[in-house]
Amino acid sequence: MNQKKVAEDLRAIPFAARRQHFLSQIVAQTENAVAIVPAHSELIRNHDVHFKFRQDTNFYYLTGFEEPDAIAVFRNVGGKREYVLFVRPKDLAQEIWTGYRTGVDAAVSTCGADRAYSISDFDQQLPKLLQGADRFYYSFYKTNQRNGVEHLDQKILRHLDSYRASQGRSGRGFLPIFDAAELLGEMRIFKSPEELDRLRRAGDITARVHTEVMARTKAGLYEFQIEALLEYLARDAGCERHGYPSIVAGGKNATILHYVENAEKLNDGELLLIDAGFECDYHTADITRTYPINGKMSAPQQEIYQVVLNVQKECIRLAKPGATLAAIHAFAIDALTDAMIALKFLSGDRKKLIETLAYKRYYPHGTGHLLGMDVHDAGLYQQNGAPRLLEPGMVFTIEPGFYVLHDDAQVPAHYRGIGVRIEDDVVITPEGCEVLTAKAPKEIADMASVIGTKPWLTV
Ligand code: GLY
Ligand code: MN
Ligand code: MN
């Protein structure tokens, strides 16, 4: 079983209520529907060694079941609701090598399934489960192809075609297919009290981890040493794993948005950008802090940092019910473009520089994204052709940045290679928003009073 130390005293997730809600949602616009939500399979790293397993988020959201190679079927036909689970069967020899399996019998008693079967019976059972459906929910292109095994997407299409053929001269066509992920995204976008417990805990631990790493940062360390310390501290505090590979980027590496090599030495006089977030019971934080490796920013570093910090704090003030992520992003673009003009990185009319996307040279990414069980979480960003209005319970990041490539001949040399991003996580409240990651310092003076105040840990 996965480590759950961190979640022991949190309110329990009501998986059964989620399933009931999902079962009612699949028939919201039809009479009879069937949805298939598969678990992940294990991914091969090399030969017979696998990558560490993490369950598919939607599957876990509905089942709480953490084993690979399972399929959940949700059936609401003729007013009868059913949750059918296909799992790996008990197998003593396999369990000796790779661990405990719940098995078919216990899948009913421990997972709350109405019926359970071996995963090897899926092919045989699916035609019966499809009977009576007039709508089908499934997410294509989400599962992995495994050598010698029919891809689940192909299997599903084969069965849907057989189902169509079995209707004879009824005039019925192929069952209409809807993406289950979209429905589940709309369930996941509003965080329940139980989910907020976990996101608060993930935000709190991750913020404290960033602060502790800040205190132990010094020139001469390698980026991967910082990465290892982040992981150690987060796991020690009870998080299960990172929500995404940590970005530990010294100096000009900070201008590479998804730098994950984390292989270089930290140099005196340079900035360090750390984008790292850890999961608490399948809910992740996503924090970025940028600070001087030796504790003191140079004047150009400070200039750019302060621009980003001011924009980030203003964006947080804008996050409230009725606002939109698009409006917050538009504000960040305006303010950062003004700074690019003031610093003489760009010249001309602000409106034009925005229309022509000239600002993207220094600010190429969005200002925030939905956050939850996935770092880039589920849910619609647009509704009825317009940006979605923010509502209480929605959680997202606010992460403006400013990046100057090391060879940008358009700007004075002392700005080159500076990359700054500041990222916090917020939940919308009736009054505004609550910052879930406030414990990680971001004011220049606050960070200076932490950086380098503790010794590095060695054995
Ligand atoms: N850590 C990925 C992101 O900030 O979107
Ligand atoms: Mn982010
Ligand atoms: Mn991030």
mmCIF file with all atom_site columns, N, CA and C and ligand atoms in Angstrom, residues 244 275 286-288 368-369 371 375-376 397 399 421 423 425, ligand 2:
data_model
loop_
_atom_site.group_PDB
_atom_site.id
_atom_site.type_symbol
_atom_site.label_atom_id
_atom_site.label_alt_id
_atom_site.label_comp_id
_atom_site.label_asym_id
_atom_site.label_entity_id
_atom_site.label_seq_id
_atom_site.pdbx_PDB_ins_code
_atom_site.Cartn_x
_atom_site.Cartn_y
_atom_site.Cartn_z
_atom_site.occupancy
_atom_site.B_iso_or_equiv
_atom_site.pdbx_formal_charge
_atom_site.auth_seq_id
_atom_site.auth_comp_id
_atom_site.auth_asym_id
_atom_site.auth_atom_id
_atom_site.pdbx_PDB_model_num
ATOM   1  N  N  . TYR A 1 244 ? 5.031  16.541 -10.103 1.00 0.00 ? 244 TYR A N  1
ATOM   2  C  CA . TYR A 1 244 ? 5.670  16.683 -11.419 1.00 0.00 ? 244 TYR A CA 1
ATOM   3  C  C  . TYR A 1 244 ? 7.161  16.726 -11.130 1.00 0.00 ? 244 TYR A C  1
ATOM   4  N  N  . ASP A 1 275 ? 10.988 25.097 -9.084  1.00 0.00 ? 275 ASP A N  1
ATOM   5  C  CA . ASP A 1 275 ? 9.555  24.861 -9.300  1.00 0.00 ? 275 ASP A CA 1
ATOM   6  C  C  . ASP A 1 275 ? 9.302  23.422 -8.860  1.00 0.00 ? 275 ASP A C  1
ATOM   7  N  N  . ASP A 1 286 ? 2.014  23.274 -6.260  1.00 0.00 ? 286 ASP A N  1
ATOM   8  C  CA . ASP A 1 286 ? 2.839  23.693 -7.405  1.00 0.00 ? 286 ASP A CA 1
ATOM   9  C  C  . ASP A 1 286 ? 3.404  25.072 -7.049  1.00 0.00 ? 286 ASP A C  1
ATOM   10 N  N  . ILE A 1 287 ? 4.637  25.075 -6.550  1.00 0.00 ? 287 ILE A N  1
ATOM   11 C  CA . ILE A 1 287 ? 5.230  26.332 -6.051  1.00 0.00 ? 287 ILE A CA 1
ATOM   12 C  C  . ILE A 1 287 ? 6.513  26.624 -6.818  1.00 0.00 ? 287 ILE A C  1
ATOM   13 N  N  . THR A 1 288 ? 6.702  27.888 -7.199  1.00 0.00 ? 288 THR A N  1
ATOM   14 C  CA . THR A 1 288 ? 8.003  28.317 -7.712  1.00 0.00 ? 288 THR A CA 1
ATOM   15 C  C  . THR A 1 288 ? 8.523  29.465 -6.855  1.00 0.00 ? 288 THR A C  1
ATOM   16 N  N  . GLY A 1 368 ? -1.561 31.116 -15.123 1.00 0.00 ? 368 GLY A N  1
ATOM   17 C  CA . GLY A 1 368 ? -2.052 30.159 -14.136 1.00 0.00 ? 368 GLY A CA 1
ATOM   18 C  C  . GLY A 1 368 ? -2.798 29.019 -14.796 1.00 0.00 ? 368 GLY A C  1
ATOM   19 N  N  . HIS A 1 369 ? -2.979 27.973 -14.047 1.00 0.00 ? 369 HIS A N  1
ATOM   20 C  CA . HIS A 1 369 ? -3.718 26.801 -14.543 1.00 0.00 ? 369 HIS A CA 1
ATOM   21 C  C  . HIS A 1 369 ? -4.437 26.171 -13.370 1.00 0.00 ? 369 HIS A C  1
ATOM   22 N  N  . LEU A 1 371 ? -5.534 23.502 -10.686 1.00 0.00 ? 371 LEU A N  1
ATOM   23 C  CA . LEU A 1 371 ? -4.652 22.642 -9.884  1.00 0.00 ? 371 LEU A CA 1
ATOM   24 C  C  . LEU A 1 371 ? -5.513 21.753 -9.001  1.00 0.00 ? 371 LEU A C  1
ATOM   25 N  N  . VAL A 1 375 ? -1.288 18.298 -11.571 1.00 0.00 ? 375 VAL A N  1
ATOM   26 C  CA . VAL A 1 375 ? -0.719 19.650 -11.528 1.00 0.00 ? 375 VAL A CA 1
ATOM   27 C  C  . VAL A 1 375 ? -1.407 20.547 -12.561 1.00 0.00 ? 375 VAL A C  1
ATOM   28 N  N  . HIS A 1 376 ? -1.642 20.026 -13.742 1.00 0.00 ? 376 HIS A N  1
ATOM   29 C  CA . HIS A 1 376 ? -2.467 20.750 -14.720 1.00 0.00 ? 376 HIS A CA 1
ATOM   30 C  C  . HIS A 1 376 ? -3.813 20.046 -14.667 1.00 0.00 ? 376 HIS A C  1
ATOM   31 N  N  . THR A 1 397 ? -3.153 28.072 -9.991  1.00 0.00 ? 397 THR A N  1
ATOM   32 C  CA . THR A 1 397 ? -1.865 28.702 -9.688  1.00 0.00 ? 397 THR A CA 1
ATOM   33 C  C  . THR A 1 397 ? -1.855 30.125 -10.221 1.00 0.00 ? 397 THR A C  1
ATOM   34 N  N  . GLU A 1 399 ? 1.304  32.414 -11.539 1.00 0.00 ? 399 GLU A N  1
ATOM   35 C  CA . GLU A 1 399 ? 2.726  32.207 -11.759 1.00 0.00 ? 399 GLU A CA 1
ATOM   36 C  C  . GLU A 1 399 ? 3.327  33.044 -12.890 1.00 0.00 ? 399 GLU A C  1
ATOM   37 N  N  . ARG A 1 421 ? 10.480 33.293 -11.958 1.00 0.00 ? 421 ARG A N  1
ATOM   38 C  CA . ARG A 1 421 ? 9.048  32.938 -11.895 1.00 0.00 ? 421 ARG A CA 1
ATOM   39 C  C  . ARG A 1 421 ? 8.677  32.858 -10.414 1.00 0.00 ? 421 ARG A C  1
ATOM   40 N  N  . GLU A 1 423 ? 5.432  31.533 -8.096  1.00 0.00 ? 423 GLU A N  1
ATOM   41 C  CA . GLU A 1 423 ? 4.186  30.771 -8.269  1.00 0.00 ? 423 GLU A CA 1
ATOM   42 C  C  . GLU A 1 423 ? 3.594  30.374 -6.921  1.00 0.00 ? 423 GLU A C  1
ATOM   43 N  N  . ASP A 1 425 ? -0.328 28.926 -5.073  1.00 0.00 ? 425 ASP A N  1
ATOM   44 C  CA . ASP A 1 425 ? -1.591 28.234 -5.347  1.00 0.00 ? 425 ASP A CA 1
ATOM   45 C  C  . ASP A 1 425 ? -2.693 28.905 -4.533  1.00 0.00 ? 425 ASP A C  1
HETATM 46 MN MN . MN  B 2 .   ? 2.184  25.794 -12.415 1.00 0.00 ? 2   MN  B MN 1
#
